[in-house]
């Protein structure tokens, strides 16, 4: 008697990941569609030789949509949306491997792999001159105001010039990199009147100015390790006559008279002479002809 026995494969094994825990460092400037973790590293095996179906999720709020897998049967993880280090610098992904489709009514066995993603800040932004104001709470853009200062005519100052709203100073906004900044004057420095310290940004005089004038300097801040990362700020320097005396009023006390019922912007008159408008005058010995 010949008996033929057929052994049926039962779905009694779960998929298995070779590496259930992975960590990847991802540069902030990684191109969209670039592979983050290869298919070979993430493929699960199944002793039952079933087809494996994959699903990727994230466990960190506001980081969904940045990473995805190539397909339901291809677990390669790729970058789906451009990264921004200021928005988040790490996330955790969960990759599920099932031996049945998600929509299948049959019971399935599932394995889970955890992928930790660490975002590394890249050198993506040029230096910022300070102080600056961020636009609409966007940390990637910061707008600075022009600097301004004054020097006295025919006078040589040896100290760094006092500027508004503060000294010339720039930083690398990619703060985990924090590249060193060097300064230079690239425009507006007629006759080389001014010098800027390459390391500190302090602006000093190189020679005197013999006539009242104004200078509109262009100062460039450049990253040492990447000269293509630079910013230019405007510095307006006015040349004025030296002021040795403070202004003073002709009188210590002025007395005036107003009449009831007058409209707005009506004159105030001298208390002793109601026909003469009251005029308050200040003088300055530095400017006797003004």
PDB file of C-alpha atoms in Angstrom:
ATOM      1  CA  UNK A   1       0.000   0.000   0.000  1.00  0.00           C
ATOM      2  CA  UNK A   2       1.543   3.360  -1.033  1.00  0.00           C
ATOM      3  CA  UNK A   3       0.531   6.357   1.130  1.00  0.00           C
ATOM      4  CA  UNK A   4       1.283   9.946  -0.020  1.00  0.00           C
ATOM      5  CA  UNK A   5       1.546  12.457   2.864  1.00  0.00           C
ATOM      6  CA  UNK A   6       1.450  16.224   2.098  1.00  0.00           C
ATOM      7  CA  UNK A   7       2.629  18.565   4.904  1.00  0.00           C
ATOM      8  CA  UNK A   8       0.873  21.936   4.819  1.00  0.00           C
ATOM      9  CA  UNK A   9       2.788  25.029   5.861  1.00  0.00           C
ATOM     10  CA  UNK A  10       1.141  26.725   8.834  1.00  0.00           C
ATOM     11  CA  UNK A  11       1.607  30.418   9.546  1.00  0.00           C
ATOM     12  CA  UNK A  12       3.206  29.890  12.936  1.00  0.00           C
ATOM     13  CA  UNK A  13       6.304  32.088  12.641  1.00  0.00           C
ATOM     14  CA  UNK A  14       6.586  35.858  12.972  1.00  0.00           C
ATOM     15  CA  UNK A  15       8.803  37.945  10.712  1.00  0.00           C
ATOM     16  CA  UNK A  16      12.242  38.681  12.149  1.00  0.00           C
ATOM     17  CA  UNK A  17      14.396  41.793  11.701  1.00  0.00           C
ATOM     18  CA  UNK A  18      18.130  41.189  11.611  1.00  0.00           C
ATOM     19  CA  UNK A  19      18.597  44.595  13.290  1.00  0.00           C
ATOM     20  CA  UNK A  20      15.556  45.550  15.378  1.00  0.00           C
ATOM     21  CA  UNK A  21      17.250  48.759  16.598  1.00  0.00           C
ATOM     22  CA  UNK A  22      19.043  51.182  14.312  1.00  0.00           C
ATOM     23  CA  UNK A  23      20.395  54.728  14.650  1.00  0.00           C
ATOM     24  CA  UNK A  24      21.135  57.092  11.782  1.00  0.00           C
ATOM     25  CA  UNK A  25      22.749  60.541  11.726  1.00  0.00           C
ATOM     26  CA  UNK A  26      21.137  62.595   8.961  1.00  0.00           C
ATOM     27  CA  UNK A  27      22.623  65.937   7.804  1.00  0.00           C
ATOM     28  CA  UNK A  28      20.123  68.771   7.745  1.00  0.00           C
ATOM     29  CA  UNK A  29      20.861  69.526   4.079  1.00  0.00           C
ATOM     30  CA  UNK A  30      20.199  65.962   2.872  1.00  0.00           C
ATOM     31  CA  UNK A  31      18.475  66.048  -0.501  1.00  0.00           C
ATOM     32  CA  UNK A  32      14.827  65.040  -0.727  1.00  0.00           C
ATOM     33  CA  UNK A  33      14.411  61.458  -2.020  1.00  0.00           C
ATOM     34  CA  UNK A  34      17.823  60.418  -0.703  1.00  0.00           C
ATOM     35  CA  UNK A  35      17.992  56.975   0.923  1.00  0.00           C
ATOM     36  CA  UNK A  36      18.402  57.087   4.711  1.00  0.00           C
ATOM     37  CA  UNK A  37      18.406  53.365   5.572  1.00  0.00           C
ATOM     38  CA  UNK A  38      18.906  50.747   2.875  1.00  0.00           C
ATOM     39  CA  UNK A  39      16.506  47.957   2.015  1.00  0.00           C
ATOM     40  CA  UNK A  40      19.067  45.316   2.917  1.00  0.00           C
ATOM     41  CA  UNK A  41      19.404  46.607   6.468  1.00  0.00           C
ATOM     42  CA  UNK A  42      15.645  46.710   7.046  1.00  0.00           C
ATOM     43  CA  UNK A  43      14.369  43.610   5.268  1.00  0.00           C
ATOM     44  CA  UNK A  44      12.754  41.080   7.591  1.00  0.00           C
ATOM     45  CA  UNK A  45      12.793  37.298   7.106  1.00  0.00           C
ATOM     46  CA  UNK A  46       9.983  34.823   7.707  1.00  0.00           C
ATOM     47  CA  UNK A  47      10.541  31.109   8.331  1.00  0.00           C
ATOM     48  CA  UNK A  48       7.149  30.466   6.737  1.00  0.00           C
ATOM     49  CA  UNK A  49       8.457  32.084   3.532  1.00  0.00           C
ATOM     50  CA  UNK A  50       5.494  34.469   3.477  1.00  0.00           C
ATOM     51  CA  UNK A  51       5.560  37.761   1.612  1.00  0.00           C
ATOM     52  CA  UNK A  52       6.407  40.585   4.037  1.00  0.00           C
ATOM     53  CA  UNK A  53       4.340  43.795   4.134  1.00  0.00           C
ATOM     54  CA  UNK A  54       5.876  46.913   5.701  1.00  0.00           C
ATOM     55  CA  UNK A  55       4.489  50.040   7.354  1.00  0.00           C
ATOM     56  CA  UNK A  56       6.386  53.046   8.738  1.00  0.00           C
ATOM     57  CA  UNK A  57       5.187  55.420  11.483  1.00  0.00           C
ATOM     58  CA  UNK A  58       6.759  58.076  13.698  1.00  0.00           C
ATOM     59  CA  UNK A  59       6.426  58.411  17.463  1.00  0.00           C
ATOM     60  CA  UNK A  60       7.473  62.062  17.777  1.00  0.00           C
ATOM     61  CA  UNK A  61       4.863  64.798  17.354  1.00  0.00           C
ATOM     62  CA  UNK A  62       5.228  67.197  14.399  1.00  0.00           C
ATOM     63  CA  UNK A  63       7.790  64.969  12.633  1.00  0.00           C
ATOM     64  CA  UNK A  64       5.337  63.000  10.514  1.00  0.00           C
ATOM     65  CA  UNK A  65       5.753  63.162   6.742  1.00  0.00           C
ATOM     66  CA  UNK A  66       9.515  63.663   6.642  1.00  0.00           C
ATOM     67  CA  UNK A  67      10.479  60.004   6.217  1.00  0.00           C
ATOM     68  CA  UNK A  68       8.788  57.241   4.221  1.00  0.00           C
ATOM     69  CA  UNK A  69       9.425  53.773   2.775  1.00  0.00           C
ATOM     70  CA  UNK A  70       9.705  53.068  -0.949  1.00  0.00           C
ATOM     71  CA  UNK A  71       6.784  50.668  -1.020  1.00  0.00           C
ATOM     72  CA  UNK A  72       4.701  48.211   0.947  1.00  0.00           C
ATOM     73  CA  UNK A  73       7.154  45.451   0.025  1.00  0.00           C
ATOM     74  CA  UNK A  74      10.268  47.653  -0.018  1.00  0.00           C
ATOM     75  CA  UNK A  75      11.295  48.911   3.449  1.00  0.00           C
ATOM     76  CA  UNK A  76      14.041  51.277   2.281  1.00  0.00           C
ATOM     77  CA  UNK A  77      13.574  54.553   4.200  1.00  0.00           C
ATOM     78  CA  UNK A  78      14.066  57.788   2.259  1.00  0.00           C
ATOM     79  CA  UNK A  79      13.709  61.511   2.943  1.00  0.00           C
ATOM     80  CA  UNK A  80      10.301  62.704   1.769  1.00  0.00           C
ATOM     81  CA  UNK A  81      10.459  66.375   2.898  1.00  0.00           C
ATOM     82  CA  UNK A  82      13.335  68.825   3.433  1.00  0.00           C
ATOM     83  CA  UNK A  83      14.681  68.978   6.993  1.00  0.00           C
ATOM     84  CA  UNK A  84      15.005  72.042   9.218  1.00  0.00           C
ATOM     85  CA  UNK A  85      17.212  71.669  12.290  1.00  0.00           C
ATOM     86  CA  UNK A  86      15.409  74.530  14.058  1.00  0.00           C
ATOM     87  CA  UNK A  87      12.102  72.647  13.841  1.00  0.00           C
ATOM     88  CA  UNK A  88      13.343  69.347  15.245  1.00  0.00           C
ATOM     89  CA  UNK A  89      16.696  67.613  15.636  1.00  0.00           C
ATOM     90  CA  UNK A  90      15.644  64.028  16.319  1.00  0.00           C
ATOM     91  CA  UNK A  91      12.774  61.614  15.805  1.00  0.00           C
ATOM     92  CA  UNK A  92      11.999  57.936  16.267  1.00  0.00           C
ATOM     93  CA  UNK A  93      10.499  55.745  13.544  1.00  0.00           C
ATOM     94  CA  UNK A  94       8.732  52.402  13.935  1.00  0.00           C
ATOM     95  CA  UNK A  95       8.857  49.942  11.037  1.00  0.00           C
ATOM     96  CA  UNK A  96       6.295  47.142  11.140  1.00  0.00           C
ATOM     97  CA  UNK A  97       6.747  43.874   9.212  1.00  0.00           C
ATOM     98  CA  UNK A  98       3.629  41.708   8.749  1.00  0.00           C
ATOM     99  CA  UNK A  99       3.133  38.409   6.993  1.00  0.00           C
ATOM    100  CA  UNK A 100      -0.317  39.446   5.798  1.00  0.00           C
ATOM    101  CA  UNK A 101      -1.560  42.706   4.251  1.00  0.00           C
ATOM    102  CA  UNK A 102      -2.962  45.235   6.739  1.00  0.00           C
ATOM    103  CA  UNK A 103      -6.418  44.835   5.206  1.00  0.00           C
ATOM    104  CA  UNK A 104      -6.338  41.024   5.286  1.00  0.00           C
ATOM    105  CA  UNK A 105      -9.050  39.350   7.430  1.00  0.00           C
ATOM    106  CA  UNK A 106      -6.612  36.553   8.270  1.00  0.00           C
ATOM    107  CA  UNK A 107      -4.611  36.841  11.484  1.00  0.00           C
ATOM    108  CA  UNK A 108      -1.052  38.016  10.923  1.00  0.00           C
ATOM    109  CA  UNK A 109       2.225  37.943  12.782  1.00  0.00           C
ATOM    110  CA  UNK A 110       4.089  41.218  13.233  1.00  0.00           C
ATOM    111  CA  UNK A 111       7.646  42.311  14.024  1.00  0.00           C
ATOM    112  CA  UNK A 112       8.768  45.836  14.878  1.00  0.00           C
ATOM    113  CA  UNK A 113      12.063  47.643  14.260  1.00  0.00           C
ATOM    114  CA  UNK A 114      12.960  50.974  15.889  1.00  0.00           C
ATOM    115  CA  UNK A 115      14.961  53.520  13.896  1.00  0.00           C
ATOM    116  CA  UNK A 116      16.350  56.520  15.786  1.00  0.00           C
ATOM    117  CA  UNK A 117      17.027  59.525  13.540  1.00  0.00           C
ATOM    118  CA  UNK A 118      19.475  62.208  14.716  1.00  0.00           C
ATOM    119  CA  UNK A 119      19.461  65.410  12.632  1.00  0.00           C
ATOM    120  CA  UNK A 120      22.870  67.066  12.290  1.00  0.00           C
ATOM    121  CA  UNK A 121      22.882  70.808  11.654  1.00  0.00           C
ATOM    122  CA  UNK A 122      24.472  71.798   8.345  1.00  0.00           C
ATOM    123  CA  UNK A 123      26.183  75.015   7.311  1.00  0.00           C
ATOM    124  CA  UNK A 124      23.183  76.380   5.437  1.00  0.00           C
ATOM    125  CA  UNK A 125      22.991  80.055   6.494  1.00  0.00           C
ATOM    126  CA  UNK A 126      25.204  83.101   6.060  1.00  0.00           C
ATOM    127  CA  UNK A 127      26.295  85.168   9.107  1.00  0.00           C
ATOM    128  CA  UNK A 128      23.784  87.413  10.874  1.00  0.00           C
ATOM    129  CA  UNK A 129      24.731  90.933  11.924  1.00  0.00           C
ATOM    130  CA  UNK A 130      23.414  91.729  15.395  1.00  0.00           C
ATOM    131  CA  UNK A 131      21.098  93.002  16.637  1.00  0.00           C
ATOM    132  CA  UNK A 132      18.574  91.570  14.195  1.00  0.00           C
ATOM    133  CA  UNK A 133      14.856  90.840  14.093  1.00  0.00           C
ATOM    134  CA  UNK A 134      13.331  87.546  13.025  1.00  0.00           C
ATOM    135  CA  UNK A 135      10.501  87.767  10.515  1.00  0.00           C
ATOM    136  CA  UNK A 136       7.134  86.308  11.553  1.00  0.00           C
ATOM    137  CA  UNK A 137       8.813  84.084  14.179  1.00  0.00           C
ATOM    138  CA  UNK A 138      10.798  82.386  11.411  1.00  0.00           C
ATOM    139  CA  UNK A 139      14.121  81.394  12.961  1.00  0.00           C
ATOM    140  CA  UNK A 140      15.751  80.928   9.552  1.00  0.00           C
ATOM    141  CA  UNK A 141      15.683  84.665   8.661  1.00  0.00           C
ATOM    142  CA  UNK A 142      16.927  87.586  10.766  1.00  0.00           C
ATOM    143  CA  UNK A 143      16.992  91.174   9.427  1.00  0.00           C
ATOM    144  CA  UNK A 144      19.513  93.688  10.834  1.00  0.00           C
ATOM    145  CA  UNK A 145      19.401  97.497  10.707  1.00  0.00           C
ATOM    146  CA  UNK A 146      22.222  99.667   9.312  1.00  0.00           C
ATOM    147  CA  UNK A 147      24.903 100.844  11.731  1.00  0.00           C
ATOM    148  CA  UNK A 148      25.588 104.554  12.179  1.00  0.00           C
ATOM    149  CA  UNK A 149      28.144 106.738  13.926  1.00  0.00           C
ATOM    150  CA  UNK A 150      29.898 110.123  13.940  1.00  0.00           C
ATOM    151  CA  UNK A 151      33.434 111.461  13.877  1.00  0.00           C
ATOM    152  CA  UNK A 152      34.689 115.022  14.413  1.00  0.00           C
ATOM    153  CA  UNK A 153      36.147 116.973  11.537  1.00  0.00           C
ATOM    154  CA  UNK A 154      39.970 117.344  11.577  1.00  0.00           C
ATOM    155  CA  UNK A 155      40.249 115.092  14.601  1.00  0.00           C
ATOM    156  CA  UNK A 156      41.916 111.684  14.794  1.00  0.00           C
ATOM    157  CA  UNK A 157      40.240 109.222  17.141  1.00  0.00           C
ATOM    158  CA  UNK A 158      42.315 106.244  18.294  1.00  0.00           C
ATOM    159  CA  UNK A 159      39.490 104.407  20.065  1.00  0.00           C
ATOM    160  CA  UNK A 160      36.937 102.177  18.334  1.00  0.00           C
ATOM    161  CA  UNK A 161      34.053 104.268  17.052  1.00  0.00           C
ATOM    162  CA  UNK A 162      30.786 104.195  18.980  1.00  0.00           C
ATOM    163  CA  UNK A 163      28.000 103.009  16.698  1.00  0.00           C
ATOM    164  CA  UNK A 164      24.255 102.652  16.878  1.00  0.00           C
ATOM    165  CA  UNK A 165      22.475 100.336  17.546  1.00  0.00           C
ATOM    166  CA  UNK A 166      25.711  98.724  18.772  1.00  0.00           C
ATOM    167  CA  UNK A 167      29.186  97.597  17.707  1.00  0.00           C
ATOM    168  CA  UNK A 168      29.677  95.700  14.456  1.00  0.00           C
ATOM    169  CA  UNK A 169      29.154  92.067  15.372  1.00  0.00           C
ATOM    170  CA  UNK A 170      28.045  89.008  13.412  1.00  0.00           C
ATOM    171  CA  UNK A 171      27.446  85.368  14.341  1.00  0.00           C
ATOM    172  CA  UNK A 172      27.074  82.078  12.536  1.00  0.00           C
ATOM    173  CA  UNK A 173      23.346  81.239  12.908  1.00  0.00           C
ATOM    174  CA  UNK A 174      24.157  77.546  12.482  1.00  0.00           C
ATOM    175  CA  UNK A 175      24.978  77.590  16.181  1.00  0.00           C
ATOM    176  CA  UNK A 176      26.137  73.988  16.568  1.00  0.00           C
ATOM    177  CA  UNK A 177      28.807  74.760  13.961  1.00  0.00           C
ATOM    178  CA  UNK A 178      29.488  78.347  15.128  1.00  0.00           C
ATOM    179  CA  UNK A 179      32.165  79.079  12.552  1.00  0.00           C
ATOM    180  CA  UNK A 180      34.579  81.927  13.282  1.00  0.00           C
ATOM    181  CA  UNK A 181      33.711  85.241  11.584  1.00  0.00           C
ATOM    182  CA  UNK A 182      36.179  87.686  10.009  1.00  0.00           C
ATOM    183  CA  UNK A 183      35.378  91.257   8.981  1.00  0.00           C
ATOM    184  CA  UNK A 184      36.505  93.487   6.118  1.00  0.00           C
ATOM    185  CA  UNK A 185      35.500  96.770   4.488  1.00  0.00           C
ATOM    186  CA  UNK A 186      34.481  96.100   0.892  1.00  0.00           C
ATOM    187  CA  UNK A 187      33.037  99.439  -0.197  1.00  0.00           C
ATOM    188  CA  UNK A 188      32.566 103.139   0.542  1.00  0.00           C
ATOM    189  CA  UNK A 189      35.901 103.672   2.291  1.00  0.00           C
ATOM    190  CA  UNK A 190      37.096 106.696   0.299  1.00  0.00           C
ATOM    191  CA  UNK A 191      40.824 107.448   0.848  1.00  0.00           C
ATOM    192  CA  UNK A 192      41.019 104.503   3.267  1.00  0.00           C
ATOM    193  CA  UNK A 193      39.874 106.696   6.156  1.00  0.00           C
ATOM    194  CA  UNK A 194      38.613 103.787   8.256  1.00  0.00           C
ATOM    195  CA  UNK A 195      39.897 100.395   9.334  1.00  0.00           C
ATOM    196  CA  UNK A 196      37.992  97.389  10.666  1.00  0.00           C
ATOM    197  CA  UNK A 197      39.555  94.782  12.931  1.00  0.00           C
ATOM    198  CA  UNK A 198      39.270  91.444  11.137  1.00  0.00           C
ATOM    199  CA  UNK A 199      38.638  89.517  14.349  1.00  0.00           C
ATOM    200  CA  UNK A 200      36.573  91.874  16.529  1.00  0.00           C
ATOM    201  CA  UNK A 201      34.764  94.050  13.959  1.00  0.00           C
ATOM    202  CA  UNK A 202      35.856  97.224  15.792  1.00  0.00           C
ATOM    203  CA  UNK A 203      35.844 100.227  13.439  1.00  0.00           C
ATOM    204  CA  UNK A 204      38.654 102.761  13.873  1.00  0.00           C
ATOM    205  CA  UNK A 205      40.063 105.760  12.031  1.00  0.00           C
ATOM    206  CA  UNK A 206      43.108 105.468   9.800  1.00  0.00           C
ATOM    207  CA  UNK A 207      43.423 109.216   9.053  1.00  0.00           C
ATOM    208  CA  UNK A 208      41.618 112.477   9.782  1.00  0.00           C
ATOM    209  CA  UNK A 209      38.839 113.927   7.648  1.00  0.00           C
ATOM    210  CA  UNK A 210      39.386 117.562   6.717  1.00  0.00           C
ATOM    211  CA  UNK A 211      35.898 118.411   5.424  1.00  0.00           C
ATOM    212  CA  UNK A 212      32.365 117.719   6.573  1.00  0.00           C
ATOM    213  CA  UNK A 213      31.143 114.725   4.693  1.00  0.00           C
ATOM    214  CA  UNK A 214      29.560 111.328   5.223  1.00  0.00           C
ATOM    215  CA  UNK A 215      30.759 107.808   4.476  1.00  0.00           C
ATOM    216  CA  UNK A 216      28.546 104.853   3.591  1.00  0.00           C
ATOM    217  CA  UNK A 217      30.751 101.875   4.356  1.00  0.00           C
ATOM    218  CA  UNK A 218      30.008  98.296   3.397  1.00  0.00           C
ATOM    219  CA  UNK A 219      31.380  95.837   5.932  1.00  0.00           C
ATOM    220  CA  UNK A 220      31.456  92.135   5.073  1.00  0.00           C
ATOM    221  CA  UNK A 221      31.325  89.314   7.619  1.00  0.00           C
ATOM    222  CA  UNK A 222      32.697  86.022   6.259  1.00  0.00           C
ATOM    223  CA  UNK A 223      32.896  82.533   7.728  1.00  0.00           C
ATOM    224  CA  UNK A 224      36.491  81.353   7.991  1.00  0.00           C
ATOM    225  CA  UNK A 225      35.854  77.792   6.817  1.00  0.00           C
ATOM    226  CA  UNK A 226      33.453  78.738   4.009  1.00  0.00           C
ATOM    227  CA  UNK A 227      34.082  82.042   2.234  1.00  0.00           C
ATOM    228  CA  UNK A 228      30.881  81.618   0.245  1.00  0.00           C
ATOM    229  CA  UNK A 229      28.950  82.164   3.449  1.00  0.00           C
ATOM    230  CA  UNK A 230      29.040  85.945   3.966  1.00  0.00           C
ATOM    231  CA  UNK A 231      26.815  88.936   4.716  1.00  0.00           C
ATOM    232  CA  UNK A 232      27.270  92.670   4.108  1.00  0.00           C
ATOM    233  CA  UNK A 233      26.125  95.433   6.466  1.00  0.00           C
ATOM    234  CA  UNK A 234      25.934  99.179   5.840  1.00  0.00           C
ATOM    235  CA  UNK A 235      27.697 101.592   8.198  1.00  0.00           C
ATOM    236  CA  UNK A 236      26.971 105.304   7.844  1.00  0.00           C
ATOM    237  CA  UNK A 237      29.598 107.599   9.369  1.00  0.00           C
ATOM    238  CA  UNK A 238      28.845 111.338   9.509  1.00  0.00           C
ATOM    239  CA  UNK A 239      31.674 113.864   9.807  1.00  0.00           C
ATOM    240  CA  UNK A 240      30.609 116.778  12.032  1.00  0.00           C
ATOM    241  CA  UNK A 241      32.123 119.842  13.685  1.00  0.00           C
ATOM    242  CA  UNK A 242      33.318 119.082  17.180  1.00  0.00           C
ATOM    243  CA  UNK A 243      30.875 120.082  19.886  1.00  0.00           C
ATOM    244  CA  UNK A 244      32.575 121.594  22.946  1.00  0.00           C
ATOM    245  CA  UNK A 245      29.583 123.330  24.479  1.00  0.00           C
ATOM    246  CA  UNK A 246      26.056 122.205  25.317  1.00  0.00           C
ATOM    247  CA  UNK A 247      23.071 124.201  24.026  1.00  0.00           C
ATOM    248  CA  UNK A 248      21.574 126.795  26.382  1.00  0.00           C
ATOM    249  CA  UNK A 249      18.315 128.763  26.498  1.00  0.00           C
ATOM    250  CA  UNK A 250      18.288 132.550  26.323  1.00  0.00           C
ATOM    251  CA  UNK A 251      16.176 132.665  29.459  1.00  0.00           C
ATOM    252  CA  UNK A 252      15.764 130.400  32.426  1.00  0.00           C
ATOM    253  CA  UNK A 253      11.998 130.974  32.606  1.00  0.00           C
ATOM    254  CA  UNK A 254       9.525 131.869  29.850  1.00  0.00           C
ATOM    255  CA  UNK A 255       6.087 133.271  30.658  1.00  0.00           C
ATOM    256  CA  UNK A 256       3.236 133.091  28.185  1.00  0.00           C
ATOM    257  CA  UNK A 257      -0.442 133.935  27.873  1.00  0.00           C
ATOM    258  CA  UNK A 258      -3.260 132.039  26.166  1.00  0.00           C
ATOM    259  CA  UNK A 259      -6.865 133.054  25.662  1.00  0.00           C
ATOM    260  CA  UNK A 260      -9.880 130.928  26.407  1.00  0.00           C
ATOM    261  CA  UNK A 261     -11.713 129.486  23.447  1.00  0.00           C
ATOM    262  CA  UNK A 262      -8.836 129.574  20.942  1.00  0.00           C
ATOM    263  CA  UNK A 263      -8.654 126.678  18.482  1.00  0.00           C
ATOM    264  CA  UNK A 264      -5.795 124.176  18.421  1.00  0.00           C
ATOM    265  CA  UNK A 265      -2.434 125.386  17.079  1.00  0.00           C
ATOM    266  CA  UNK A 266      -3.149 128.971  18.144  1.00  0.00           C
ATOM    267  CA  UNK A 267      -0.138 131.024  19.241  1.00  0.00           C
ATOM    268  CA  UNK A 268       0.959 131.438  22.834  1.00  0.00           C
ATOM    269  CA  UNK A 269       1.822 135.100  23.454  1.00  0.00           C
ATOM    270  CA  UNK A 270       4.277 136.894  25.736  1.00  0.00           C
ATOM    271  CA  UNK A 271       2.781 137.414  29.153  1.00  0.00           C
ATOM    272  CA  UNK A 272       3.790 141.087  29.097  1.00  0.00           C
ATOM    273  CA  UNK A 273       2.998 141.685  25.430  1.00  0.00           C
ATOM    274  CA  UNK A 274      -0.177 139.874  24.268  1.00  0.00           C
ATOM    275  CA  UNK A 275       0.450 140.928  20.655  1.00  0.00           C
ATOM    276  CA  UNK A 276       3.837 139.168  20.338  1.00  0.00           C
ATOM    277  CA  UNK A 277       4.014 135.363  19.981  1.00  0.00           C
ATOM    278  CA  UNK A 278       6.154 133.645  22.586  1.00  0.00           C
ATOM    279  CA  UNK A 279       9.359 132.221  21.036  1.00  0.00           C
ATOM    280  CA  UNK A 280      11.640 129.849  22.946  1.00  0.00           C
ATOM    281  CA  UNK A 281      15.183 130.029  21.605  1.00  0.00           C
ATOM    282  CA  UNK A 282      18.247 127.905  22.346  1.00  0.00           C
ATOM    283  CA  UNK A 283      21.835 128.844  21.450  1.00  0.00           C
ATOM    284  CA  UNK A 284      25.055 126.871  21.006  1.00  0.00           C
ATOM    285  CA  UNK A 285      28.527 128.415  21.149  1.00  0.00           C
ATOM    286  CA  UNK A 286      29.776 125.762  18.753  1.00  0.00           C
ATOM    287  CA  UNK A 287      27.458 127.181  16.112  1.00  0.00           C
ATOM    288  CA  UNK A 288      27.308 130.969  16.703  1.00  0.00           C
ATOM    289  CA  UNK A 289      25.965 131.719  13.220  1.00  0.00           C
ATOM    290  CA  UNK A 290      23.033 129.293  13.377  1.00  0.00           C
TER     291      UNK A 290
END
